[in-house]
Tab-separated table of C-alpha atoms in Angstrom:
chain	number	residue	atom	x	y	z
A	1	UNK	CA	58.350	28.254	42.459
A	2	UNK	CA	54.585	28.285	42.329
A	3	UNK	CA	53.063	24.850	42.791
A	4	UNK	CA	51.131	25.407	39.525
A	5	UNK	CA	54.157	26.293	37.356
A	6	UNK	CA	55.799	23.757	35.039
A	7	UNK	CA	59.078	22.500	36.649
A	8	UNK	CA	62.345	21.801	34.875
A	9	UNK	CA	63.191	18.179	34.195
A	10	UNK	CA	65.804	17.008	36.768
A	11	UNK	CA	67.320	14.652	34.147
A	12	UNK	CA	67.664	16.751	30.958
A	13	UNK	CA	66.761	20.254	32.166
A	14	UNK	CA	63.894	20.682	29.685
A	15	UNK	CA	61.005	22.905	30.732
A	16	UNK	CA	58.538	20.929	28.569
A	17	UNK	CA	56.921	18.851	31.314
A	18	UNK	CA	53.297	17.939	31.872
A	19	UNK	CA	51.204	16.713	34.740
A	20	UNK	CA	51.279	12.903	35.086
A	21	UNK	CA	48.219	12.198	37.202
A	22	UNK	CA	48.588	13.278	40.868
A	23	UNK	CA	48.837	16.965	41.507
A	24	UNK	CA	52.618	17.044	42.071
A	25	UNK	CA	53.623	14.312	39.588
A	26	UNK	CA	55.150	15.215	36.227
A	27	UNK	CA	56.579	13.631	33.077
A	28	UNK	CA	59.151	15.128	30.731
A	29	UNK	CA	58.052	15.272	27.116
A	30	UNK	CA	61.681	15.380	25.948
A	31	UNK	CA	63.386	12.435	27.701
A	32	UNK	CA	60.408	10.680	29.308
A	33	UNK	CA	61.606	11.053	32.887
A	34	UNK	CA	58.922	10.816	35.581
A	35	UNK	CA	59.276	12.687	38.866
A	36	UNK	CA	57.370	14.441	41.604
A	37	UNK	CA	57.896	17.760	43.359
A	38	UNK	CA	57.118	18.070	47.062
A	39	UNK	CA	56.294	21.685	48.043
A	40	UNK	CA	56.729	21.283	51.762
A	41	UNK	CA	58.698	23.434	54.219
A	42	UNK	CA	61.757	25.000	52.680
A	43	UNK	CA	62.990	24.217	49.191
A	44	UNK	CA	60.943	21.966	46.879
A	45	UNK	CA	62.068	18.326	47.034
A	46	UNK	CA	62.335	16.457	43.687
A	47	UNK	CA	62.052	12.649	43.601
A	48	UNK	CA	62.647	10.556	40.480
A	49	UNK	CA	60.234	7.698	39.697
A	50	UNK	CA	61.064	4.398	38.021
A	51	UNK	CA	58.525	3.652	35.248
A	52	UNK	CA	56.632	0.433	35.772
A	53	UNK	CA	57.422	-2.423	33.441
A	54	UNK	CA	54.985	-3.390	30.697
A	55	UNK	CA	53.842	-6.413	32.686
A	56	UNK	CA	53.360	-4.330	35.801
A	57	UNK	CA	51.312	-1.756	33.915
A	58	UNK	CA	49.188	-4.545	32.407
A	59	UNK	CA	48.611	-6.054	35.856
A	60	UNK	CA	47.539	-2.689	37.218
A	61	UNK	CA	44.855	-2.444	34.514
A	62	UNK	CA	43.550	-6.017	34.863
A	63	UNK	CA	40.745	-4.962	37.186
A	64	UNK	CA	38.992	-3.229	34.254
A	65	UNK	CA	40.618	-5.023	31.272
A	66	UNK	CA	39.060	-8.424	32.011
A	67	UNK	CA	35.457	-7.120	32.143
A	68	UNK	CA	36.116	-5.246	28.878
A	69	UNK	CA	37.231	-8.455	27.162
A	70	UNK	CA	34.073	-10.219	28.345
A	71	UNK	CA	31.882	-7.426	26.937
A	72	UNK	CA	33.674	-7.579	23.574
A	73	UNK	CA	33.126	-11.350	23.404
A	74	UNK	CA	29.353	-11.175	24.017
A	75	UNK	CA	28.729	-7.968	22.018
A	76	UNK	CA	28.071	-9.699	18.646
A	77	UNK	CA	25.404	-11.829	20.323
A	78	UNK	CA	24.001	-8.995	22.431
A	79	UNK	CA	23.571	-6.235	19.795
A	80	UNK	CA	20.812	-7.904	17.708
A	81	UNK	CA	18.799	-8.630	20.836
A	82	UNK	CA	19.185	-5.067	22.089
A	83	UNK	CA	18.157	-3.734	18.687
A	84	UNK	CA	15.140	-6.031	18.597
A	85	UNK	CA	14.181	-4.899	22.098
A	86	UNK	CA	14.188	-1.243	21.126
A	87	UNK	CA	12.444	-1.909	17.804
A	88	UNK	CA	9.710	-3.911	19.482
A	89	UNK	CA	9.108	-0.957	21.802
A	90	UNK	CA	8.981	1.551	18.959
A	91	UNK	CA	5.778	3.132	17.803
A	92	UNK	CA	4.779	2.192	14.224
A	93	UNK	CA	5.841	5.526	12.781
A	94	UNK	CA	9.175	5.392	14.665
A	95	UNK	CA	9.877	1.920	13.300
A	96	UNK	CA	9.172	3.116	9.765
A	97	UNK	CA	11.650	5.957	10.159
A	98	UNK	CA	14.332	3.621	11.520
A	99	UNK	CA	14.153	1.210	8.564
A	100	UNK	CA	14.800	3.773	5.821
A	101	UNK	CA	12.834	5.288	2.975
A	102	UNK	CA	9.383	3.917	2.229
A	103	UNK	CA	9.299	2.501	-1.305
A	104	UNK	CA	5.923	0.821	-1.351
A	105	UNK	CA	3.057	-0.323	0.838
A	106	UNK	CA	-0.285	-2.048	0.698
A	107	UNK	CA	-2.789	-3.854	2.886
A	108	UNK	CA	-3.673	-7.535	2.846
A	109	UNK	CA	-6.204	-9.435	4.916
A	110	UNK	CA	-5.647	-12.734	6.704
A	111	UNK	CA	-8.313	-14.362	8.855
A	112	UNK	CA	-10.145	-11.059	9.202
A	113	UNK	CA	-7.006	-9.173	10.290
A	114	UNK	CA	-5.674	-6.285	8.200
A	115	UNK	CA	-1.930	-6.447	7.686
A	116	UNK	CA	0.241	-3.564	6.510
A	117	UNK	CA	2.934	-4.649	4.059
A	118	UNK	CA	5.726	-2.109	3.609
A	119	UNK	CA	8.949	-1.996	1.649
A	120	UNK	CA	11.877	0.094	2.857
A	121	UNK	CA	15.063	0.944	0.987
A	122	UNK	CA	18.529	1.636	2.345
A	123	UNK	CA	21.962	1.966	0.749
A	124	UNK	CA	24.627	-0.228	2.356
A	125	UNK	CA	28.001	0.385	0.704
A	126	UNK	CA	27.495	-0.642	-2.944
A	127	UNK	CA	24.246	-2.541	-2.280
A	128	UNK	CA	20.634	-1.382	-2.408
A	129	UNK	CA	18.887	-3.207	0.410
A	130	UNK	CA	15.114	-3.635	0.600
A	131	UNK	CA	13.298	-4.894	3.662
A	132	UNK	CA	9.725	-6.149	3.597
A	133	UNK	CA	8.013	-5.521	6.924
A	134	UNK	CA	4.596	-6.981	7.692
A	135	UNK	CA	2.761	-5.673	10.735
A	136	UNK	CA	-0.676	-5.413	12.232
A	137	UNK	CA	-2.304	-2.356	10.656
A	138	UNK	CA	-3.835	-1.059	13.888
A	139	UNK	CA	-1.164	-1.747	16.508
A	140	UNK	CA	1.859	-1.619	14.222
A	141	UNK	CA	3.255	-4.755	15.882
A	142	UNK	CA	5.545	-6.700	13.491
A	143	UNK	CA	4.145	-10.137	12.656
A	144	UNK	CA	7.291	-11.609	11.103
A	145	UNK	CA	10.984	-10.938	10.842
A	146	UNK	CA	11.743	-8.367	8.101
A	147	UNK	CA	12.604	-10.087	4.829
A	148	UNK	CA	15.807	-8.751	3.280
A	149	UNK	CA	16.569	-8.366	-0.427
A	150	UNK	CA	19.822	-6.885	-1.716
A	151	UNK	CA	21.262	-6.091	-5.135
A	152	UNK	CA	24.033	-3.953	-6.521
A	153	UNK	CA	22.847	-0.354	-6.587
A	154	UNK	CA	23.596	-0.009	-10.321
A	155	UNK	CA	22.254	-3.407	-11.395
A	156	UNK	CA	18.653	-2.473	-12.158
A	157	UNK	CA	16.195	0.243	-13.042
A	158	UNK	CA	12.838	1.245	-11.702
A	159	UNK	CA	11.867	0.893	-8.074
A	160	UNK	CA	10.040	-1.470	-5.770
A	161	UNK	CA	6.455	-2.173	-6.756
A	162	UNK	CA	3.660	-4.061	-5.048
A	163	UNK	CA	0.698	-5.078	-7.203
A	164	UNK	CA	-2.416	-7.189	-6.746
A	165	UNK	CA	-3.351	-9.342	-9.720
A	166	UNK	CA	-6.916	-10.438	-10.437
A	167	UNK	CA	-6.323	-13.670	-8.478
A	168	UNK	CA	-6.273	-11.515	-5.330
A	169	UNK	CA	-2.642	-12.312	-4.571
A	170	UNK	CA	0.110	-9.765	-3.950
A	171	UNK	CA	3.125	-9.649	-6.264
A	172	UNK	CA	6.422	-7.815	-5.851
A	173	UNK	CA	9.115	-6.608	-8.241
A	174	UNK	CA	12.371	-4.904	-7.225
A	175	UNK	CA	14.160	-2.669	-9.728
A	176	UNK	CA	12.642	-4.829	-12.497
A	177	UNK	CA	15.034	-7.639	-11.523
A	178	UNK	CA	12.782	-10.335	-10.114
A	179	UNK	CA	9.268	-11.476	-9.256
A	180	UNK	CA	7.955	-12.583	-5.871
A	181	UNK	CA	4.525	-13.501	-4.506
A	182	UNK	CA	3.416	-13.145	-0.904
A	183	UNK	CA	2.640	-16.427	0.848
A	184	UNK	CA	-0.159	-15.576	3.320
A	185	UNK	CA	0.644	-18.599	5.507
A	186	UNK	CA	4.286	-17.733	6.199
A	187	UNK	CA	4.091	-13.970	5.475
A	188	UNK	CA	7.169	-14.321	3.261
A	189	UNK	CA	7.637	-13.374	-0.384
A	190	UNK	CA	8.369	-16.445	-2.523
A	191	UNK	CA	10.696	-16.183	-5.518
A	192	UNK	CA	8.807	-16.969	-8.753
A	193	UNK	CA	11.738	-16.816	-11.197
A	194	UNK	CA	12.298	-20.594	-11.041
A	195	UNK	CA	8.609	-21.113	-11.874
A	196	UNK	CA	8.864	-18.685	-14.785
A	197	UNK	CA	11.712	-20.711	-16.242
A	198	UNK	CA	9.860	-23.995	-15.753
A	199	UNK	CA	6.512	-22.807	-17.119
A	200	UNK	CA	7.985	-21.138	-20.210
A	201	UNK	CA	11.057	-23.285	-20.748
A	202	UNK	CA	11.547	-22.724	-24.511
A	203	UNK	CA	11.605	-18.954	-24.078
A	204	UNK	CA	12.924	-18.454	-20.526
A	205	UNK	CA	14.643	-21.716	-19.641
A	206	UNK	CA	18.102	-20.191	-20.116
A	207	UNK	CA	17.391	-17.623	-17.398
A	208	UNK	CA	15.622	-14.338	-16.663
A	209	UNK	CA	17.364	-11.010	-16.131
A	210	UNK	CA	14.424	-8.613	-15.968
A	211	UNK	CA	10.768	-8.558	-14.901
A	212	UNK	CA	8.530	-5.487	-15.028
A	213	UNK	CA	4.849	-5.367	-14.090
A	214	UNK	CA	2.857	-3.636	-16.824
A	215	UNK	CA	0.499	-0.674	-16.359
A	216	UNK	CA	-3.274	-0.676	-15.865
A	217	UNK	CA	-3.893	-0.942	-19.599
A	218	UNK	CA	-2.445	-4.485	-19.650
A	219	UNK	CA	-3.707	-6.100	-16.431
A	220	UNK	CA	-2.052	-9.241	-15.029
A	221	UNK	CA	0.903	-8.980	-17.415
A	222	UNK	CA	4.688	-8.852	-17.128
A	223	UNK	CA	7.410	-7.790	-19.522
A	224	UNK	CA	10.133	-10.390	-19.061
A	225	UNK	CA	13.664	-10.166	-20.456
A	226	UNK	CA	15.519	-13.451	-20.942
A	227	UNK	CA	19.256	-13.899	-20.448
A	228	UNK	CA	19.573	-13.947	-24.245
A	229	UNK	CA	18.147	-10.414	-24.456
A	230	UNK	CA	14.738	-11.370	-25.882
A	231	UNK	CA	11.682	-9.609	-24.456
A	232	UNK	CA	8.357	-11.322	-23.885
A	233	UNK	CA	4.931	-10.338	-22.659
A	234	UNK	CA	3.897	-12.890	-20.045
A	235	UNK	CA	0.320	-13.305	-18.841
A	236	UNK	CA	1.123	-15.120	-15.623
A	237	UNK	CA	-2.402	-16.132	-14.606
A	238	UNK	CA	-3.360	-17.271	-18.114
A	239	UNK	CA	-0.140	-19.187	-18.705
A	240	UNK	CA	0.520	-17.351	-21.975
A	241	UNK	CA	3.720	-15.873	-23.370
A	242	UNK	CA	4.258	-13.929	-26.625
A	243	UNK	CA	7.214	-11.983	-28.033
A	244	UNK	CA	6.839	-8.373	-26.892
A	245	UNK	CA	7.413	-7.046	-30.428
A	246	UNK	CA	4.508	-9.126	-31.748
A	247	UNK	CA	2.057	-8.655	-28.876
A	248	UNK	CA	0.076	-5.827	-30.497
A	249	UNK	CA	-0.346	-7.555	-33.851
A	250	UNK	CA	-1.326	-10.851	-32.192
A	251	UNK	CA	-3.882	-9.057	-30.051
A	252	UNK	CA	-5.259	-7.303	-33.131
A	253	UNK	CA	-5.993	-10.655	-34.778
A	254	UNK	CA	-7.419	-12.257	-31.636
A	255	UNK	CA	-9.789	-9.493	-30.495
A	256	UNK	CA	-11.755	-9.528	-33.747
A	257	UNK	CA	-13.432	-12.764	-32.635
A	258	UNK	CA	-14.117	-11.738	-29.021
A	259	UNK	CA	-17.838	-11.841	-28.247
A	260	UNK	CA	-18.170	-10.028	-24.903
A	261	UNK	CA	-17.399	-6.520	-23.669
A	262	UNK	CA	-15.688	-5.039	-20.616
A	263	UNK	CA	-15.596	-1.411	-19.293
A	264	UNK	CA	-12.555	0.692	-18.469
A	265	UNK	CA	-12.357	4.170	-16.904
A	266	UNK	CA	-9.803	6.738	-17.991
A	267	UNK	CA	-9.297	10.468	-18.375
A	268	UNK	CA	-8.889	11.062	-22.101
A	269	UNK	CA	-7.164	14.203	-23.333
A	270	UNK	CA	-9.011	16.684	-25.476
A	271	UNK	CA	-7.436	18.586	-28.377
A	272	UNK	CA	-5.875	21.801	-27.144
A	273	UNK	CA	-4.912	25.007	-28.897
A	274	UNK	CA	-1.199	25.734	-28.912
A	275	UNK	CA	-0.020	27.129	-25.600
A	276	UNK	CA	-2.949	25.870	-23.516
A	277	UNK	CA	-2.811	23.352	-20.691
A	278	UNK	CA	-3.956	19.754	-21.215
A	279	UNK	CA	-7.594	19.133	-20.448
A	280	UNK	CA	-9.201	15.727	-20.103
A	281	UNK	CA	-12.669	14.201	-19.855
A	282	UNK	CA	-13.550	11.253	-17.666
A	283	UNK	CA	-14.940	8.554	-19.942
A	284	UNK	CA	-16.031	4.962	-19.527
A	285	UNK	CA	-14.945	3.018	-22.572
A	286	UNK	CA	-16.177	-0.407	-23.670
A	287	UNK	CA	-13.856	-2.986	-25.258
A	288	UNK	CA	-14.127	-6.392	-26.862
A	289	UNK	CA	-13.375	-9.098	-24.351
A	290	UNK	CA	-13.106	-12.871	-24.097
A	291	UNK	CA	-12.802	-14.668	-20.734
A	292	UNK	CA	-9.499	-16.492	-20.419
A	293	UNK	CA	-7.778	-14.238	-22.953
A	294	UNK	CA	-5.472	-11.211	-22.493
A	295	UNK	CA	-6.971	-7.738	-22.090
A	296	UNK	CA	-5.518	-4.613	-23.683
A	297	UNK	CA	-7.005	-1.168	-23.011
A	298	UNK	CA	-5.119	0.939	-25.542
A	299	UNK	CA	-5.019	4.728	-25.778
A	300	UNK	CA	-7.172	6.451	-28.390
A	301	UNK	CA	-7.842	9.933	-29.755
A	302	UNK	CA	-10.885	11.853	-28.602
A	303	UNK	CA	-12.097	14.494	-31.054
A	304	UNK	CA	-15.478	16.227	-31.189
A	305	UNK	CA	-17.409	14.779	-34.113
A	306	UNK	CA	-18.196	18.290	-35.359
A	307	UNK	CA	-14.525	19.370	-35.272
A	308	UNK	CA	-12.743	20.516	-38.393
A	309	UNK	CA	-10.310	17.585	-38.333
A	310	UNK	CA	-13.138	15.040	-38.447
A	311	UNK	CA	-14.929	16.927	-41.195
A	312	UNK	CA	-11.750	17.130	-43.271
A	313	UNK	CA	-10.914	13.400	-42.904
A	314	UNK	CA	-14.238	11.591	-42.414
A	315	UNK	CA	-12.806	8.188	-43.474
A	316	UNK	CA	-10.093	8.351	-40.816
A	317	UNK	CA	-12.462	8.719	-37.857
A	318	UNK	CA	-15.335	6.703	-36.409
A	319	UNK	CA	-18.032	8.064	-34.075
A	320	UNK	CA	-17.878	6.324	-30.689
A	321	UNK	CA	-20.567	8.126	-28.672
A	322	UNK	CA	-21.018	11.205	-26.524
A	323	UNK	CA	-20.506	13.476	-29.536
A	324	UNK	CA	-16.936	12.241	-30.046
A	325	UNK	CA	-15.009	10.339	-32.692
A	326	UNK	CA	-11.684	8.532	-32.703
A	327	UNK	CA	-9.136	7.152	-35.152
A	328	UNK	CA	-10.358	4.087	-37.000
A	329	UNK	CA	-7.473	1.885	-35.806
A	330	UNK	CA	-8.709	2.002	-32.194
A	331	UNK	CA	-12.015	0.455	-33.247
A	332	UNK	CA	-10.761	-1.980	-35.888
A	333	UNK	CA	-7.419	-3.026	-34.394
A	334	UNK	CA	-7.817	-2.534	-30.640
A	335	UNK	CA	-11.409	-3.545	-30.033
A	336	UNK	CA	-12.841	-0.239	-28.794
A	337	UNK	CA	-16.644	-0.362	-29.075
A	338	UNK	CA	-17.941	2.923	-27.669
A	339	UNK	CA	-17.562	5.443	-24.851
A	340	UNK	CA	-19.815	7.132	-22.314
A	341	UNK	CA	-18.789	10.554	-21.040
A	342	UNK	CA	-19.156	10.552	-17.261
A	343	UNK	CA	-21.210	13.491	-16.038
A	344	UNK	CA	-20.900	16.370	-15.337
A	345	UNK	CA	-18.711	16.179	-18.471
A	346	UNK	CA	-16.461	19.025	-17.311
A	347	UNK	CA	-12.890	19.018	-18.671
A	348	UNK	CA	-10.359	18.690	-15.848
A	349	UNK	CA	-6.702	19.640	-15.497
A	350	UNK	CA	-3.887	17.282	-14.424
A	351	UNK	CA	-6.499	14.558	-14.002
A	352	UNK	CA	-5.812	10.895	-13.302
A	353	UNK	CA	-7.438	7.640	-12.221
A	354	UNK	CA	-5.706	6.641	-8.995
A	355	UNK	CA	-7.338	3.231	-8.581
A	356	UNK	CA	-10.556	1.304	-9.035
A	357	UNK	CA	-12.265	-1.786	-7.673
A	358	UNK	CA	-15.447	-3.581	-8.682
A	359	UNK	CA	-17.800	-0.822	-7.465
A	360	UNK	CA	-15.802	2.410	-7.123
A	361	UNK	CA	-13.329	4.601	-9.013
A	362	UNK	CA	-10.846	6.766	-7.101
A	363	UNK	CA	-9.909	9.820	-9.172
A	364	UNK	CA	-8.111	13.126	-8.778
A	365	UNK	CA	-7.833	16.395	-10.679
A	366	UNK	CA	-6.991	20.076	-10.297
A	367	UNK	CA	-9.902	22.513	-10.772
A	368	UNK	CA	-7.714	25.088	-12.560
A	369	UNK	CA	-4.597	24.913	-14.760
A	370	UNK	CA	-2.489	25.950	-11.726
A	371	UNK	CA	-1.577	22.624	-10.156
A	372	UNK	CA	-0.446	24.218	-6.874
A	373	UNK	CA	-3.973	25.424	-6.136
A	374	UNK	CA	-4.885	22.052	-4.662
A	375	UNK	CA	-6.113	18.670	-5.811
A	376	UNK	CA	-9.611	17.276	-5.572
A	377	UNK	CA	-9.982	13.589	-4.705
A	378	UNK	CA	-13.263	11.792	-5.390
A	379	UNK	CA	-14.887	8.398	-5.177
A	380	UNK	CA	-17.238	7.607	-8.045
A	381	UNK	CA	-19.906	4.919	-7.957
A	382	UNK	CA	-19.635	2.795	-11.103
A	383	UNK	CA	-23.280	1.714	-11.166
A	384	UNK	CA	-24.812	5.210	-11.012
A	385	UNK	CA	-21.950	7.472	-12.116
A	386	UNK	CA	-22.558	9.572	-9.000
A	387	UNK	CA	-19.856	11.019	-6.742
A	388	UNK	CA	-20.197	9.345	-3.328
A	389	UNK	CA	-17.300	11.167	-1.644
A	390	UNK	CA	-15.273	14.267	-2.524
A	391	UNK	CA	-12.546	16.128	-0.663
A	392	UNK	CA	-9.897	18.710	-1.412
A	393	UNK	CA	-6.336	18.136	-0.265
A	394	UNK	CA	-6.805	20.991	2.214
A	395	UNK	CA	-9.537	18.926	3.876
A	396	UNK	CA	-7.188	15.956	4.207
A	397	UNK	CA	-4.058	17.287	5.970
A	398	UNK	CA	-2.746	13.719	6.349
A	399	UNK	CA	-1.965	13.735	2.622
A	400	UNK	CA	0.377	16.734	2.745
A	401	UNK	CA	0.326	19.830	0.592
A	402	UNK	CA	3.491	19.693	-1.516
A	403	UNK	CA	2.642	21.337	-4.855
A	404	UNK	CA	-1.011	21.273	-3.917
A	405	UNK	CA	-1.093	17.524	-3.353
A	406	UNK	CA	0.147	16.701	-6.853
A	407	UNK	CA	2.100	13.684	-5.580
A	408	UNK	CA	-0.755	12.083	-3.652
A	409	UNK	CA	-1.484	8.565	-4.937
A	410	UNK	CA	-3.972	5.793	-4.192
A	411	UNK	CA	-4.364	2.046	-4.380
A	412	UNK	CA	-7.353	-0.269	-4.342
A	413	UNK	CA	-7.330	-2.764	-1.462
A	414	UNK	CA	-9.913	-5.165	-0.111
A	415	UNK	CA	-12.908	-3.134	1.030
A	416	UNK	CA	-11.624	0.304	0.122
A	417	UNK	CA	-8.666	2.416	-0.913
A	418	UNK	CA	-5.276	3.208	0.570
A	419	UNK	CA	-4.170	6.821	0.115
A	420	UNK	CA	-0.495	7.801	0.155
A	421	UNK	CA	0.788	11.227	1.126
A	422	UNK	CA	3.097	13.386	-0.967
A	423	UNK	CA	6.100	11.493	0.472
A	424	UNK	CA	4.620	8.216	-0.780
A	425	UNK	CA	3.926	6.869	2.697
A	426	UNK	CA	0.579	5.370	3.801
A	427	UNK	CA	-1.669	8.116	5.090
A	428	UNK	CA	-5.327	7.042	5.114
A	429	UNK	CA	-7.374	3.921	4.570
A	430	UNK	CA	-10.883	4.785	3.463
A	431	UNK	CA	-13.846	2.523	2.832
A	432	UNK	CA	-15.988	2.407	-0.292
A	433	UNK	CA	-18.174	5.082	1.314
A	434	UNK	CA	-15.196	7.435	1.805
A	435	UNK	CA	-15.203	7.137	5.586
A	436	UNK	CA	-11.812	6.870	7.266
A	437	UNK	CA	-11.082	3.309	8.366
A	438	UNK	CA	-7.566	4.000	9.647
A	439	UNK	CA	-5.312	7.048	9.952
A	440	UNK	CA	-1.592	6.279	9.663
A	441	UNK	CA	-0.448	9.736	10.784
A	442	UNK	CA	1.882	9.838	13.799
A	443	UNK	CA	0.222	11.223	16.926
A	444	UNK	CA	0.611	14.945	17.485
A	445	UNK	CA	3.305	15.904	19.967
A	446	UNK	CA	1.904	17.296	23.183
A	447	UNK	CA	3.435	20.429	24.671
A	448	UNK	CA	5.385	19.862	27.879
């Protein structure tokens, strides 16, 4: 018999035997017998083996079993420290990838140091988990332990949003379910829902189930839903609350007595023939304003004063400047005073105001109706109306090129603007002069 052939079991005669460790040791798969075959001089010699008892087998494995038990005991303590070690050694872009999908970011300043605040989202079983990570903008070194927020994945709508209010503080909402404010001293977000209930007890004392930060047209305001289902418009910094359904009519009555004015920049759509793409003009509008009172920059029509619609219904429209008229309600009910068309007064396609601060406006548009042909991003000086910086998306590869840069966004921060790429991750920090202050792109891989 060849030394490599499978022998017959000496107990039951079965040929279904397998190697059992040493070269000449076998075990029968039918009856479990263990034996060895000695291929020496003459006929092969078969010797039966007595299986070791359970205790004997356990004792034979003790030399490696005990260390394994020790490792299992210290593993729960060891894993977080190992993870922290590797995370602390990660590059900023590697750490961002490890934490999940970027859902929001901004920059705050503390004692002259710029801090990057980022929100990451992950799904853990039936929970949506957000982590707020605060790090040094330049080095990427974390400055505090990530703050964790979790909620049932189907419990809310919307997404994470970071927003500065006019008090200069940073506010956070998550799926329109809560409100937090960043404490610069501890670098932790503080829950403001208890304060909402205390400040507006008659309306919100029973509890709050929803909080949504409102758009640019209603600065410093929140739409809050109470546990009874009632909706309110809350002006947090002014300490005012009104039923959401009555907010427009109450504002209409109040603005009539306002004695000052305030400007607001927006791309306003022009009338378009059927089948044509939307076109918009950049205009600076002026509105009635009263310090210490809510502000509401409402939408309004923009029609050429010499258009047929204005000629046919002269009592329905009021001239507001620049050769344009608008519906009477915007002037009488919303407090619109007049507009200035920002030069060069060229209608733009897919145009939008990305952000603005006290001196600059960050805007974007597409030169042609084809949005994939590439966006233009500009900084406009408010005092002179002049463009101080202009780039195409092709000139800013950090922003990406998906659909011609259509998904590029921006945010006003202290001393400049933060630009996000088409994956909604921080890409560039530029100053008020358009010069790059910081590039968030990962370093290019060098060829080996």
